[in-house]
Protein backbone atom coordinates (compact mmCIF):
# COMPACT_ATOMS: atom_id res chain seq x y z
CA UNK A 1 0.00 0.00 0.00
CA UNK A 2 1.34 3.44 -0.90
CA UNK A 3 -0.07 6.64 0.55
CA UNK A 4 0.32 10.35 -0.07
CA UNK A 5 -0.01 12.53 3.06
CA UNK A 6 -0.63 16.08 1.92
CA UNK A 7 -1.74 19.56 3.05
CA UNK A 8 0.84 19.63 5.84
CA UNK A 9 1.25 23.20 7.04
CA UNK A 10 4.61 22.56 8.69
CA UNK A 11 6.60 19.36 8.27
CA UNK A 12 9.38 18.98 10.81
CA UNK A 13 11.69 16.37 9.36
CA UNK A 14 14.12 16.60 12.33
CA UNK A 15 16.95 16.05 9.86
CA UNK A 16 19.23 18.19 7.74
CA UNK A 17 16.18 18.81 5.51
CA UNK A 18 14.80 21.02 8.30
CA UNK A 19 11.20 22.21 8.45
CA UNK A 20 9.14 22.47 5.25
CA UNK A 21 6.06 24.66 4.79
CA UNK A 22 3.07 23.48 2.69
CA UNK A 23 4.54 20.01 2.52
CA UNK A 24 3.65 16.45 1.62
CA UNK A 25 5.20 13.03 1.96
CA UNK A 26 4.69 9.59 0.53
CA UNK A 27 4.79 6.25 2.29
CA UNK A 28 5.06 2.71 0.95
CA UNK A 29 5.07 -0.42 3.08
CA UNK A 30 5.41 1.57 6.28
CA UNK A 31 8.46 3.53 5.13
CA UNK A 32 8.78 7.12 3.91
CA UNK A 33 9.58 7.25 0.20
CA UNK A 34 9.53 10.98 -0.55
CA UNK A 35 9.26 14.29 1.34
CA UNK A 36 8.76 17.67 -0.32
CA UNK A 37 6.50 20.52 -1.28
CA UNK A 38 2.78 19.74 -1.59
CA UNK A 39 2.82 21.41 -5.00
CA UNK A 40 5.32 18.77 -6.20
CA UNK A 41 3.26 15.89 -4.85
CA UNK A 42 1.25 15.15 -8.01
CA UNK A 43 4.47 14.67 -9.98
CA UNK A 44 6.25 12.79 -7.21
CA UNK A 45 3.41 10.57 -6.12
CA UNK A 46 1.34 9.75 -9.20
CA UNK A 47 0.95 6.13 -8.30
CA UNK A 48 -0.15 6.39 -4.66
CA UNK A 49 -3.20 4.24 -4.02
CA UNK A 50 -4.46 6.46 -1.22
CA UNK A 51 -4.33 10.17 -0.35
CA UNK A 52 -4.69 11.49 3.20
CA UNK A 53 -5.47 15.21 3.43
CA UNK A 54 -4.15 16.46 6.76
CA UNK A 55 -6.09 19.70 6.50
CA UNK A 56 -3.27 22.18 7.01
CA UNK A 57 -1.90 20.67 10.21
CA UNK A 58 1.66 20.40 11.49
CA UNK A 59 3.44 17.04 11.32
CA UNK A 60 6.50 15.88 13.20
CA UNK A 61 8.05 12.47 13.85
CA UNK A 62 6.20 10.43 16.45
CA UNK A 63 7.73 10.79 19.89
CA UNK A 64 10.34 8.19 20.80
CA UNK A 65 9.73 7.51 24.48
CA UNK A 66 13.04 5.91 25.43
CA UNK A 67 12.37 5.50 29.17
CA UNK A 68 9.19 4.03 30.64
CA UNK A 69 8.28 1.51 33.33
CA UNK A 70 4.95 0.22 32.01
CA UNK A 71 4.76 -3.21 33.59
CA UNK A 72 3.27 -2.54 36.98
CA UNK A 73 0.07 -2.74 38.95
CA UNK A 74 -1.01 -0.59 41.87
CA UNK A 75 -1.19 3.07 42.67
CA UNK A 76 1.03 5.25 44.85
CA UNK A 77 -1.09 8.37 45.01
CA UNK A 78 -0.81 8.40 48.81
CA UNK A 79 3.00 8.38 48.61
CA UNK A 80 2.83 11.24 46.12
CA UNK A 81 0.52 13.19 48.41
CA UNK A 82 2.90 12.66 51.32
CA UNK A 83 5.67 14.13 49.16
CA UNK A 84 3.53 17.18 48.55
CA UNK A 85 3.32 17.50 52.34
CA UNK A 86 7.10 17.50 52.65
CA UNK A 87 8.46 13.95 52.67
CA UNK A 88 11.20 13.28 50.13
CA UNK A 89 11.23 10.62 47.41
CA UNK A 90 12.92 7.40 48.52
CA UNK A 91 13.60 4.40 46.29
CA UNK A 92 11.81 2.20 48.85
CA UNK A 93 8.42 2.98 47.29
CA UNK A 94 9.41 0.58 44.53
CA UNK A 95 8.73 -2.29 46.95
CA UNK A 96 5.07 -1.23 47.22
CA UNK A 97 4.70 -1.57 43.45
CA UNK A 98 6.61 -4.84 43.56
CA UNK A 99 3.94 -6.41 45.81
CA UNK A 100 1.11 -5.26 43.54
CA UNK A 101 2.92 -6.36 40.39
CA UNK A 102 3.81 -9.81 41.71
CA UNK A 103 0.22 -10.53 42.63
CA UNK A 104 -1.45 -8.99 39.55
CA UNK A 105 -1.32 -12.00 37.24
CA UNK A 106 -0.19 -11.98 33.61
CA UNK A 107 -3.57 -11.21 32.09
CA UNK A 108 -4.08 -8.11 34.18
CA UNK A 109 -0.53 -6.87 33.58
CA UNK A 110 -0.97 -7.43 29.86
CA UNK A 111 -4.19 -5.40 29.84
CA UNK A 112 -2.54 -2.59 31.82
CA UNK A 113 0.41 -2.40 29.43
CA UNK A 114 -1.92 -2.46 26.42
CA UNK A 115 -3.84 0.50 27.85
CA UNK A 116 -0.62 2.38 28.60
CA UNK A 117 0.64 1.92 25.06
CA UNK A 118 -2.71 3.14 23.73
CA UNK A 119 -2.57 6.23 25.94
CA UNK A 120 0.97 6.98 24.78
CA UNK A 121 -0.04 6.64 21.15
CA UNK A 122 -3.00 8.95 21.71
CA UNK A 123 -0.41 11.53 22.77
CA UNK A 124 1.77 11.14 19.69
CA UNK A 125 4.25 8.49 20.87
CA UNK A 126 5.15 5.91 18.23
CA UNK A 127 8.19 4.16 19.73
CA UNK A 128 8.27 2.78 23.25
CA UNK A 129 11.02 1.44 25.40
CA UNK A 130 9.83 -0.22 28.58
CA UNK A 131 11.39 -2.27 31.31
CA UNK A 132 11.03 -4.87 34.00
CA UNK A 133 11.91 -3.89 37.54
CA UNK A 134 8.80 -4.33 39.63
CA UNK A 135 8.93 -8.14 39.82
CA UNK A 136 12.26 -8.44 41.63
CA UNK A 137 12.24 -12.22 41.65
CA UNK A 138 12.98 -14.50 38.75
CA UNK A 139 9.43 -15.62 38.03
CA UNK A 140 7.95 -12.15 38.11
CA UNK A 141 10.81 -10.46 36.20
CA UNK A 142 10.51 -13.05 33.44
CA UNK A 143 6.75 -12.55 33.31
CA UNK A 144 7.29 -8.77 33.07
CA UNK A 145 9.90 -9.13 30.33
CA UNK A 146 7.65 -11.40 28.31
CA UNK A 147 4.69 -9.02 28.52
CA UNK A 148 6.87 -6.00 27.78
CA UNK A 149 8.18 -7.72 24.65
CA UNK A 150 4.63 -8.22 23.39
CA UNK A 151 4.03 -4.46 23.26
CA UNK A 152 7.20 -2.38 23.32
CA UNK A 153 9.77 -1.73 20.61
CA UNK A 154 12.67 -2.15 23.05
CA UNK A 155 12.74 -3.95 26.40
CA UNK A 156 15.18 -3.37 29.24
CA UNK A 157 15.97 -5.74 32.10
CA UNK A 158 15.94 -3.79 35.37
CA UNK A 159 16.09 -6.60 37.93
CA UNK A 160 18.58 -4.34 39.71
CA UNK A 161 15.95 -1.72 40.51
CA UNK A 162 15.96 -2.33 44.27
CA UNK A 163 17.03 -5.07 46.67
CA UNK A 164 13.66 -6.57 47.64
CA UNK A 165 12.79 -6.03 51.31
CA UNK A 166 14.36 -8.67 53.54
CA UNK A 167 16.83 -9.90 50.91
CA UNK A 168 20.60 -9.76 51.18
CA UNK A 169 22.00 -7.47 48.46
CA UNK A 170 24.77 -9.79 47.29
CA UNK A 171 22.54 -12.86 47.27
CA UNK A 172 19.92 -10.91 45.35
CA UNK A 173 22.51 -9.81 42.80
CA UNK A 174 23.62 -13.44 42.40
CA UNK A 175 20.04 -14.14 41.33
CA UNK A 176 19.91 -11.05 39.05
CA UNK A 177 23.05 -11.94 37.11
CA UNK A 178 22.26 -15.68 37.18
CA UNK A 179 18.82 -17.24 36.76
CA UNK A 180 16.99 -13.95 36.35
CA UNK A 181 19.20 -12.80 33.48
CA UNK A 182 18.95 -16.25 31.91
CA UNK A 183 15.16 -16.11 32.11
CA UNK A 184 14.67 -12.64 30.68
CA UNK A 185 17.39 -12.85 28.01
CA UNK A 186 15.07 -14.01 25.19
CA UNK A 187 12.86 -10.96 25.66
CA UNK A 188 15.22 -8.04 26.30
CA UNK A 189 17.75 -5.95 24.37
CA UNK A 190 19.06 -3.83 27.24
CA UNK A 191 20.27 -4.08 30.81
CA UNK A 192 19.89 -1.28 33.33
CA UNK A 193 20.61 -0.62 37.00
CA UNK A 194 19.39 1.97 39.49
CA UNK A 195 22.82 3.27 40.51
CA UNK A 196 21.84 5.48 43.41
CA UNK A 197 22.04 5.84 47.16
CA UNK A 198 19.37 3.52 48.56
CA UNK A 199 19.55 1.21 45.51
CA UNK A 200 22.88 -0.09 44.09
CA UNK A 201 26.40 1.25 44.55
CA UNK A 202 29.04 1.55 41.84
CA UNK A 203 30.59 -1.90 42.16
CA UNK A 204 27.22 -3.62 42.40
CA UNK A 205 26.03 -1.65 39.38
CA UNK A 206 29.13 -2.53 37.38
CA UNK A 207 28.66 -6.21 38.20
CA UNK A 208 25.10 -6.17 36.86
CA UNK A 209 25.92 -4.23 33.71
CA UNK A 210 28.96 -6.35 32.87
CA UNK A 211 26.84 -9.49 33.21
CA UNK A 212 24.42 -8.00 30.69
CA UNK A 213 27.22 -7.00 28.32
CA UNK A 214 28.54 -10.56 28.47
CA UNK A 215 25.09 -11.70 27.30
CA UNK A 216 25.15 -9.26 24.38
CA UNK A 217 22.81 -6.69 25.90
CA UNK A 218 23.17 -2.95 25.46
CA UNK A 219 23.63 -0.81 28.55
CA UNK A 220 21.45 1.88 30.09
CA UNK A 221 21.82 3.41 33.55
CA UNK A 222 19.50 5.18 36.00
CA UNK A 223 21.97 7.64 37.46
CA UNK A 224 22.46 10.89 39.37
CA UNK A 225 18.76 11.26 40.14
CA UNK A 226 18.78 11.89 43.87
CA UNK A 227 22.30 13.20 44.39
CA UNK A 228 25.83 13.25 43.01
CA UNK A 229 27.02 9.77 42.24
CA UNK A 230 28.99 7.47 39.97
CA UNK A 231 26.16 6.70 37.52
CA UNK A 232 27.20 9.03 34.70
CA UNK A 233 30.88 8.05 34.76
CA UNK A 234 30.00 4.36 34.97
CA UNK A 235 27.63 4.69 32.02
CA UNK A 236 30.23 6.45 29.90
CA UNK A 237 32.93 3.99 30.93
CA UNK A 238 30.81 1.03 29.84
CA UNK A 239 29.67 2.65 26.58
CA UNK A 240 26.05 2.89 27.70
CA UNK A 241 23.53 4.08 25.13
CA UNK A 242 22.02 6.38 27.75
CA UNK A 243 22.19 7.53 31.32
CA UNK A 244 18.83 8.66 32.56
CA UNK A 245 17.75 11.30 35.12
CA UNK A 246 21.08 13.25 35.37
CA UNK A 247 19.66 15.76 37.83
CA UNK A 248 22.87 16.06 39.83
CA UNK A 249 25.81 16.24 37.47
CA UNK A 250 29.22 17.76 37.95
CA UNK A 251 31.19 19.62 35.30
CA UNK A 252 33.28 16.46 34.92
CA UNK A 253 30.12 14.40 34.35
CA UNK A 254 28.97 16.82 31.66
CA UNK A 255 32.38 16.80 29.99
CA UNK A 256 32.41 12.99 30.03
CA UNK A 257 28.99 12.89 28.39
CA UNK A 258 29.97 15.46 25.79
CA UNK A 259 32.97 13.35 24.81
CA UNK A 260 30.99 10.13 24.55
CA UNK A 261 28.20 8.45 22.60
CA UNK A 262 26.14 8.14 25.77
CA UNK A 263 22.89 10.08 25.58
CA UNK A 264 21.79 12.04 28.66
CA UNK A 265 18.07 11.40 29.04
CA UNK A 266 16.00 14.09 30.71
CA UNK A 267 12.81 13.07 32.48
CA UNK A 268 11.10 16.39 33.19
CA UNK A 269 7.77 15.02 34.41
CA UNK A 270 9.65 12.98 37.01
CA UNK A 271 11.65 16.01 38.13
CA UNK A 272 8.44 17.95 38.70
CA UNK A 273 6.68 15.07 40.43
CA UNK A 274 9.56 14.51 42.84
CA UNK A 275 10.36 18.21 43.14
CA UNK A 276 13.95 17.56 42.22
CA UNK A 277 15.92 20.27 40.46
CA UNK A 278 15.19 19.96 36.75
CA UNK A 279 17.99 18.18 34.91
CA UNK A 280 20.34 20.75 33.34
CA UNK A 281 19.33 20.26 29.73
CA UNK A 282 20.63 23.66 28.64
CA UNK A 283 24.08 23.08 30.17
CA UNK A 284 24.28 19.60 28.69
CA UNK A 285 23.43 20.85 25.20
CA UNK A 286 25.75 23.83 25.42
CA UNK A 287 28.59 21.50 26.41
CA UNK A 288 27.96 19.34 23.36
CA UNK A 289 26.22 16.37 24.96
CA UNK A 290 23.40 14.57 23.16
CA UNK A 291 20.15 14.65 25.09
CA UNK A 292 16.86 12.79 24.95
CA UNK A 293 13.55 13.58 26.59
CA UNK A 294 11.38 10.72 27.86
CA UNK A 295 8.28 10.34 30.01
CA UNK A 296 9.56 7.87 32.64
CA UNK A 297 5.99 6.60 33.02
CA UNK A 298 5.86 4.82 36.39
CA UNK A 299 3.63 4.90 39.46
CA UNK A 300 6.22 6.35 41.85
CA UNK A 301 7.87 9.34 40.26
CA UNK A 302 6.15 10.12 36.96
CA UNK A 303 2.63 8.81 36.47
CA UNK A 304 2.23 10.25 32.99
CA UNK A 305 3.07 9.16 29.47
CA UNK A 306 2.54 12.63 28.03
CA UNK A 307 5.53 13.49 25.88
CA UNK A 308 3.71 16.67 24.85
CA UNK A 309 3.87 17.74 28.50
CA UNK A 310 7.55 16.77 28.78
CA UNK A 311 8.44 18.76 25.67
CA UNK A 312 6.53 21.80 26.92
CA UNK A 313 8.35 21.60 30.25
CA UNK A 314 11.73 21.30 28.55
CA UNK A 315 11.02 24.47 26.58
CA UNK A 316 9.36 26.49 29.33
CA UNK A 317 11.47 25.46 32.29
CA UNK A 318 14.66 23.84 31.02
CA UNK A 319 15.31 26.60 28.49
CA UNK A 320 15.52 24.46 25.40
CA UNK A 321 14.40 25.93 22.10
CA UNK A 322 11.39 24.28 20.50
CA UNK A 323 13.66 22.71 17.86
CA UNK A 324 15.98 21.34 20.55
CA UNK A 325 13.15 19.90 22.60
CA UNK A 326 11.49 18.27 19.59
CA UNK A 327 14.82 16.82 18.50
CA UNK A 328 15.49 15.47 21.99
CA UNK A 329 12.07 13.75 22.11
CA UNK A 330 12.44 12.26 18.62
CA UNK A 331 15.96 11.66 17.29
CA UNK A 332 17.40 12.03 20.80
CA UNK A 333 15.21 9.18 22.03
CA UNK A 334 16.09 7.22 18.92
CA UNK A 335 19.80 7.69 19.64
CA UNK A 336 19.23 6.54 23.21
CA UNK A 337 17.81 3.33 21.75
CA UNK A 338 20.34 3.18 18.89
CA UNK A 339 17.47 3.44 16.41
CA UNK A 340 18.52 6.75 14.85
CA UNK A 341 19.28 7.42 11.19
CA UNK A 342 22.87 6.59 10.30
CA UNK A 343 22.30 7.10 6.55
CA UNK A 344 19.59 6.44 3.98
CA UNK A 345 16.99 6.59 6.74
CA UNK A 346 18.26 3.37 8.29
CA UNK A 347 19.34 2.73 11.88
CA UNK A 348 22.61 1.00 12.92
CA UNK A 349 20.93 -2.39 12.46
CA UNK A 350 19.57 -1.53 9.00
CA UNK A 351 15.97 -1.08 10.17
CA UNK A 352 13.90 1.98 9.19
CA UNK A 353 15.14 4.67 11.56
CA UNK A 354 12.96 6.28 14.20
CA UNK A 355 12.60 9.92 15.14
CA UNK A 356 13.18 11.52 11.74
CA UNK A 357 11.04 11.99 8.64
CA UNK A 358 13.34 11.23 5.71
CA UNK A 359 13.12 8.69 2.88
CA UNK A 360 13.93 5.25 4.24
CA UNK A 361 12.82 6.01 7.80
CA UNK A 362 9.75 4.63 9.53
CA UNK A 363 6.56 6.48 8.60
CA UNK A 364 5.82 7.25 12.25
CA UNK A 365 3.90 10.52 12.16
CA UNK A 366 2.59 12.79 14.88
CA UNK A 367 -0.08 15.06 13.40
CA UNK A 368 -0.84 18.05 15.60
CA UNK A 369 -4.20 19.75 15.94
CA UNK A 370 -2.70 23.11 15.04
CA UNK A 371 -0.79 24.59 12.16
CA UNK A 372 2.52 24.89 14.03
CA UNK A 373 4.46 22.85 16.57
CA UNK A 374 5.05 26.01 18.60
CA UNK A 375 1.64 25.21 20.12
CA UNK A 376 3.35 22.45 22.11
CA UNK A 377 4.90 25.13 24.32
CA UNK A 378 2.64 28.08 23.53
CA UNK A 379 -0.56 26.24 24.52
CA UNK A 380 0.69 23.87 27.25
CA UNK A 381 -1.87 21.50 28.64
CA UNK A 382 -4.22 21.92 25.70
CA UNK A 383 -5.08 18.93 23.49
CA UNK A 384 -2.31 18.86 20.87
CA UNK A 385 -2.31 15.48 19.15
CA UNK A 386 -4.72 15.07 16.22
CA UNK A 387 -3.57 11.69 14.88
CA UNK A 388 -0.73 9.25 15.27
CA UNK A 389 0.52 6.94 12.50
CA UNK A 390 2.87 4.02 13.14
CA UNK A 391 4.54 2.66 9.99
CA UNK A 392 2.01 4.65 7.96
CA UNK A 393 -1.03 3.22 9.76
CA UNK A 394 -3.41 5.27 11.86
CA UNK A 395 -3.35 3.98 15.45
O1 LIG B 1 12.98 6.12 37.02
N1 LIG B 1 14.54 5.83 39.67
C1 LIG B 1 14.19 4.70 39.64
N2 LIG B 1 13.11 4.19 39.07
C2 LIG B 1 11.95 4.96 38.75
C3 LIG B 1 11.04 5.16 39.90
C4 LIG B 1 10.54 3.91 40.44
C5 LIG B 1 9.48 4.04 41.49
O2 LIG B 1 9.58 4.85 42.42
O3 LIG B 1 8.54 3.25 41.38
C6 LIG B 1 12.35 6.24 38.08
O4 LIG B 1 12.09 7.34 38.56
Short mmCIF file of C-alpha atoms in Angstrom, two decimals, residues 86-300:
data_model
loop_
_atom_site.label_atom_id
_atom_site.label_comp_id
_atom_site.label_asym_id
_atom_site.label_seq_id
_atom_site.Cartn_x
_atom_site.Cartn_y
_atom_site.Cartn_z
CA UNK A 86 7.10 17.50 52.65
CA UNK A 87 8.46 13.95 52.67
CA UNK A 88 11.20 13.28 50.13
CA UNK A 89 11.23 10.62 47.41
CA UNK A 90 12.92 7.40 48.52
CA UNK A 91 13.60 4.40 46.29
CA UNK A 92 11.81 2.20 48.85
CA UNK A 93 8.42 2.98 47.29
CA UNK A 94 9.41 0.58 44.53
CA UNK A 95 8.73 -2.29 46.95
CA UNK A 96 5.07 -1.23 47.22
CA UNK A 97 4.70 -1.57 43.45
CA UNK A 98 6.61 -4.84 43.56
CA UNK A 99 3.94 -6.41 45.81
CA UNK A 100 1.11 -5.26 43.54
CA UNK A 101 2.92 -6.36 40.39
CA UNK A 102 3.81 -9.81 41.71
CA UNK A 103 0.22 -10.53 42.63
CA UNK A 104 -1.45 -8.99 39.55
CA UNK A 105 -1.32 -12.00 37.24
CA UNK A 106 -0.19 -11.98 33.61
CA UNK A 107 -3.57 -11.21 32.09
CA UNK A 108 -4.08 -8.11 34.18
CA UNK A 109 -0.53 -6.87 33.58
CA UNK A 110 -0.97 -7.43 29.86
CA UNK A 111 -4.19 -5.40 29.84
CA UNK A 112 -2.54 -2.59 31.82
CA UNK A 113 0.41 -2.40 29.43
CA UNK A 114 -1.92 -2.46 26.42
CA UNK A 115 -3.84 0.50 27.85
CA UNK A 116 -0.62 2.38 28.60
CA UNK A 117 0.64 1.92 25.06
CA UNK A 118 -2.71 3.14 23.73
CA UNK A 119 -2.57 6.23 25.94
CA UNK A 120 0.97 6.98 24.78
CA UNK A 121 -0.04 6.64 21.15
CA UNK A 122 -3.00 8.95 21.71
CA UNK A 123 -0.41 11.53 22.77
CA UNK A 124 1.77 11.14 19.69
CA UNK A 125 4.25 8.49 20.87
CA UNK A 126 5.15 5.91 18.23
CA UNK A 127 8.19 4.16 19.73
CA UNK A 128 8.27 2.78 23.25
CA UNK A 129 11.02 1.44 25.40
CA UNK A 130 9.83 -0.22 28.58
CA UNK A 131 11.39 -2.27 31.31
CA UNK A 132 11.03 -4.87 34.00
CA UNK A 133 11.91 -3.89 37.54
CA UNK A 134 8.80 -4.33 39.63
CA UNK A 135 8.93 -8.14 39.82
CA UNK A 136 12.26 -8.44 41.63
CA UNK A 137 12.24 -12.22 41.65
CA UNK A 138 12.98 -14.50 38.75
CA UNK A 139 9.43 -15.62 38.03
CA UNK A 140 7.95 -12.15 38.11
CA UNK A 141 10.81 -10.46 36.20
CA UNK A 142 10.51 -13.05 33.44
CA UNK A 143 6.75 -12.55 33.31
CA UNK A 144 7.29 -8.77 33.07
CA UNK A 145 9.90 -9.13 30.33
CA UNK A 146 7.65 -11.40 28.31
CA UNK A 147 4.69 -9.02 28.52
CA UNK A 148 6.87 -6.00 27.78
CA UNK A 149 8.18 -7.72 24.65
CA UNK A 150 4.63 -8.22 23.39
CA UNK A 151 4.03 -4.46 23.26
CA UNK A 152 7.20 -2.38 23.32
CA UNK A 153 9.77 -1.73 20.61
CA UNK A 154 12.67 -2.15 23.05
CA UNK A 155 12.74 -3.95 26.40
CA UNK A 156 15.18 -3.37 29.24
CA UNK A 157 15.97 -5.74 32.10
CA UNK A 158 15.94 -3.79 35.37
CA UNK A 159 16.09 -6.60 37.93
CA UNK A 160 18.58 -4.34 39.71
CA UNK A 161 15.95 -1.72 40.51
CA UNK A 162 15.96 -2.33 44.27
CA UNK A 163 17.03 -5.07 46.67
CA UNK A 164 13.66 -6.57 47.64
CA UNK A 165 12.79 -6.03 51.31
CA UNK A 166 14.36 -8.67 53.54
CA UNK A 167 16.83 -9.90 50.91
CA UNK A 168 20.60 -9.76 51.18
CA UNK A 169 22.00 -7.47 48.46
CA UNK A 170 24.77 -9.79 47.29
CA UNK A 171 22.54 -12.86 47.27
CA UNK A 172 19.92 -10.91 45.35
CA UNK A 173 22.51 -9.81 42.80
CA UNK A 174 23.62 -13.44 42.40
CA UNK A 175 20.04 -14.14 41.33
CA UNK A 176 19.91 -11.05 39.05
CA UNK A 177 23.05 -11.94 37.11
CA UNK A 178 22.26 -15.68 37.18
CA UNK A 179 18.82 -17.24 36.76
CA UNK A 180 16.99 -13.95 36.35
CA UNK A 181 19.20 -12.80 33.48
CA UNK A 182 18.95 -16.25 31.91
CA UNK A 183 15.16 -16.11 32.11
CA UNK A 184 14.67 -12.64 30.68
CA UNK A 185 17.39 -12.85 28.01
CA UNK A 186 15.07 -14.01 25.19
CA UNK A 187 12.86 -10.96 25.66
CA UNK A 188 15.22 -8.04 26.30
CA UNK A 189 17.75 -5.95 24.37
CA UNK A 190 19.06 -3.83 27.24
CA UNK A 191 20.27 -4.08 30.81
CA UNK A 192 19.89 -1.28 33.33
CA UNK A 193 20.61 -0.62 37.00
CA UNK A 194 19.39 1.97 39.49
CA UNK A 195 22.82 3.27 40.51
CA UNK A 196 21.84 5.48 43.41
CA UNK A 197 22.04 5.84 47.16
CA UNK A 198 19.37 3.52 48.56
CA UNK A 199 19.55 1.21 45.51
CA UNK A 200 22.88 -0.09 44.09
CA UNK A 201 26.40 1.25 44.55
CA UNK A 202 29.04 1.55 41.84
CA UNK A 203 30.59 -1.90 42.16
CA UNK A 204 27.22 -3.62 42.40
CA UNK A 205 26.03 -1.65 39.38
CA UNK A 206 29.13 -2.53 37.38
CA UNK A 207 28.66 -6.21 38.20
CA UNK A 208 25.10 -6.17 36.86
CA UNK A 209 25.92 -4.23 33.71
CA UNK A 210 28.96 -6.35 32.87
CA UNK A 211 26.84 -9.49 33.21
CA UNK A 212 24.42 -8.00 30.69
CA UNK A 213 27.22 -7.00 28.32
CA UNK A 214 28.54 -10.56 28.47
CA UNK A 215 25.09 -11.70 27.30
CA UNK A 216 25.15 -9.26 24.38
CA UNK A 217 22.81 -6.69 25.90
CA UNK A 218 23.17 -2.95 25.46
CA UNK A 219 23.63 -0.81 28.55
CA UNK A 220 21.45 1.88 30.09
CA UNK A 221 21.82 3.41 33.55
CA UNK A 222 19.50 5.18 36.00
CA UNK A 223 21.97 7.64 37.46
CA UNK A 224 22.46 10.89 39.37
CA UNK A 225 18.76 11.26 40.14
CA UNK A 226 18.78 11.89 43.87
CA UNK A 227 22.30 13.20 44.39
CA UNK A 228 25.83 13.25 43.01
CA UNK A 229 27.02 9.77 42.24
CA UNK A 230 28.99 7.47 39.97
CA UNK A 231 26.16 6.70 37.52
CA UNK A 232 27.20 9.03 34.70
CA UNK A 233 30.88 8.05 34.76
CA UNK A 234 30.00 4.36 34.97
CA UNK A 235 27.63 4.69 32.02
CA UNK A 236 30.23 6.45 29.90
CA UNK A 237 32.93 3.99 30.93
CA UNK A 238 30.81 1.03 29.84
CA UNK A 239 29.67 2.65 26.58
CA UNK A 240 26.05 2.89 27.70
CA UNK A 241 23.53 4.08 25.13
CA UNK A 242 22.02 6.38 27.75
CA UNK A 243 22.19 7.53 31.32
CA UNK A 244 18.83 8.66 32.56
CA UNK A 245 17.75 11.30 35.12
CA UNK A 246 21.08 13.25 35.37
CA UNK A 247 19.66 15.76 37.83
CA UNK A 248 22.87 16.06 39.83
CA UNK A 249 25.81 16.24 37.47
CA UNK A 250 29.22 17.76 37.95
CA UNK A 251 31.19 19.62 35.30
CA UNK A 252 33.28 16.46 34.92
CA UNK A 253 30.12 14.40 34.35
CA UNK A 254 28.97 16.82 31.66
CA UNK A 255 32.38 16.80 29.99
CA UNK A 256 32.41 12.99 30.03
CA UNK A 257 28.99 12.89 28.39
CA UNK A 258 29.97 15.46 25.79
CA UNK A 259 32.97 13.35 24.81
CA UNK A 260 30.99 10.13 24.55
CA UNK A 261 28.20 8.45 22.60
CA UNK A 262 26.14 8.14 25.77
CA UNK A 263 22.89 10.08 25.58
CA UNK A 264 21.79 12.04 28.66
CA UNK A 265 18.07 11.40 29.04
CA UNK A 266 16.00 14.09 30.71
CA UNK A 267 12.81 13.07 32.48
CA UNK A 268 11.10 16.39 33.19
CA UNK A 269 7.77 15.02 34.41
CA UNK A 270 9.65 12.98 37.01
CA UNK A 271 11.65 16.01 38.13
CA UNK A 272 8.44 17.95 38.70
CA UNK A 273 6.68 15.07 40.43
CA UNK A 274 9.56 14.51 42.84
CA UNK A 275 10.36 18.21 43.14
CA UNK A 276 13.95 17.56 42.22
CA UNK A 277 15.92 20.27 40.46
CA UNK A 278 15.19 19.96 36.75
CA UNK A 279 17.99 18.18 34.91
CA UNK A 280 20.34 20.75 33.34
CA UNK A 281 19.33 20.26 29.73
CA UNK A 282 20.63 23.66 28.64
CA UNK A 283 24.08 23.08 30.17
CA UNK A 284 24.28 19.60 28.69
CA UNK A 285 23.43 20.85 25.20
CA UNK A 286 25.75 23.83 25.42
CA UNK A 287 28.59 21.50 26.41
CA UNK A 288 27.96 19.34 23.36
CA UNK A 289 26.22 16.37 24.96
CA UNK A 290 23.40 14.57 23.16
CA UNK A 291 20.15 14.65 25.09
CA UNK A 292 16.86 12.79 24.95
CA UNK A 293 13.55 13.58 26.59
CA UNK A 294 11.38 10.72 27.86
CA UNK A 295 8.28 10.34 30.01
CA UNK A 296 9.56 7.87 32.64
CA UNK A 297 5.99 6.60 33.02
CA UNK A 298 5.86 4.82 36.39
CA UNK A 299 3.63 4.90 39.46
CA UNK A 300 6.22 6.35 41.85
#
